[in-house]
Amino acid sequence: MNNYELVIGLEIHVELNTKSKIFCQCEANYFGKEPNTNTCPVCLGLPGALPVPNKKAIESTIKIGQALGCNINLVSKFDRKHYFYADLPKGYQISQYDEPIAIKGAVKIGNKTFRITRVHLEEDTGKLAHSEVGTLVDFNRSGVPLVEIVTEADFNNSDDVKEFLEELRTIIRYLGVSDADMDKGSMRLEPNISLRVKREGEREKKLPNYKVEVKNINSFKFVKKAIEYELIRQKEILEKGETPVQETRGFNENKGITFSQRVKEEAHDYRYFPEPDIPPMIFEQKYVDKLKSEMPELPQEKVARYVQDLKIKEQDAFILTRDLRVAQYFENILKIKNSELSNQAIANLIINKKVATDISPQEFIKIVQAQSTIKPQDEAGLARVIDNAITSNPKAVEEYKSGKENVLMFLVGQVMKEMKGQADPQTIKNKIQEELK
Ligand code: ZN
Ligand code: MN
């Protein structure tokens, strides 16, 4: 029996939080509005209506591209992508084909690199609602700016996919270009999944001759489930000596299974051609550079700074930086705290939710100080006591270095005695270990 390996690429759609839609003045925020009240001739695709591109949407797309390490194409254009569907009034979607705004990026997670193929800008479609009276269509969403991010097929397991998507969502929220809220549909996920036979020591890994796209998944958990389901389904087909059909499948959230929707189109089926109503976009390098210089500190950079400069444990730095508001709150507390409270101690209090975080940083500090019955550790003082314990117990140190690990507890005991119990034994243990390395 063959050993199969997953080959997964991702397509992610993100709705931008611009004020107006991409080609007209209707509001981009359609959420909760009465159906078909947030429309105009342009986003209804009425004859003669002309699109005018939204500068902010283009800028947001460039920023996403830059944050994902892409090259920004100084010449870019919109194209028409034709297909027939009731939620697409023009009969084509204005998208980007061969000259997307950004190409060739990469996101590093741990020691793995996931390549970004392209980042382009397009318009969202309307929305269908199936009811007793039939299928209804709401065009409030039609023309909302949508960024599509496409990765290479660099994933071979669902955990990496989930981690990548979480990082991507965090980056997009840091940029402030979208709320990337999957419940509201402002971030939608489409994995392309296939399997290949695993061969050890292969020089060049070939892509399988088919792929299955699972459409519009709205949670990380469901992406994982869809991938795991496809692994089993495709494996059964391959083991019979057949090739899975290249198709688009939906995901049934209740049953946790995928189901066939339609046979996948090839690019030539869409009859792409340049959008004649919008001139090509030509960006000056100066303009692209300026946008880059305005880029905020990104989540991975923040983690690195917390670890290196603030001496926060990596795992805690990661937790603190997942939500920008939490990270900013933490940083604001550090600005006003006194030297007796260590950065890590503040981090612990926020992470363990020992103190409420819906209060001002000043109040936070006050409460922490009132709560600490034990005087907060004086870091420098503790370091002195540890140094002392090490230098005055050379024999114990020797024994520890020769492999008698339990001598460590003796040294911890010495320090605890000196500190009159006003210190955390685990911290002392770690510090002594570090000193003796
Ligand atoms: Zn409109
Ligand atoms: Mn798309």
Coordinates of N, CA, C and O and ligand atoms in Angstrom, one line a residue, residues 11 13 81 93 95 120 122-123 146-148 190 215, ligand 2:
E11 N -6.3 29.6 -1.0 CA -6.8 30.9 -1.5 C -7.6 31.5 -0.4 O -8.4 30.9 0.2
H13 N -9.8 35.0 0.7 CA -10.4 36.2 0.3 C -10.6 37.1 1.6 O -11.1 36.6 2.6
K81 N -13.4 38.9 -15.5 CA -13.4 37.4 -15.3 C -14.9 37.1 -15.5 O -15.7 37.4 -14.7
Q93 N -16.8 39.5 -13.3 CA -16.3 40.1 -12.0 C -15.1 40.9 -12.4 O -14.2 40.4 -13.2
S95 N -11.6 41.8 -11.7 CA -10.6 41.1 -10.9 C -9.2 41.5 -11.5 O -9.1 42.4 -12.3
H120 N -4.1 39.9 -5.1 CA -4.7 40.8 -6.1 C -6.0 41.4 -5.5 O -6.5 41.0 -4.5
E122 N -10.1 42.6 -6.2 CA -11.2 42.4 -7.0 C -12.5 42.9 -6.3 O -12.4 43.4 -5.2
E123 N -13.6 42.7 -6.9 CA -14.9 43.1 -6.3 C -15.6 41.9 -5.8 O -15.6 40.8 -6.4
L146 N -12.4 43.3 -2.3 CA -12.0 42.0 -1.9 C -10.5 41.8 -2.3 O -10.2 41.9 -3.5
V147 N -9.7 41.4 -1.3 CA -8.3 41.0 -1.7 C -8.2 39.5 -1.7 O -8.7 38.8 -0.8
E148 N -7.6 39.0 -2.8 CA -7.4 37.5 -2.8 C -5.9 37.2 -2.7 O -5.1 37.8 -3.4
E190 N -10.3 29.0 1.2 CA -10.5 27.9 0.2 C -9.2 27.1 0.0 O -8.3 27.6 -0.7
K215 N -14.6 25.2 -1.2 CA -15.0 26.7 -1.3 C -15.5 27.2 0.0 O -16.1 26.6 0.8
Ligands
MN2 MN -11.4 35.6 -6.1

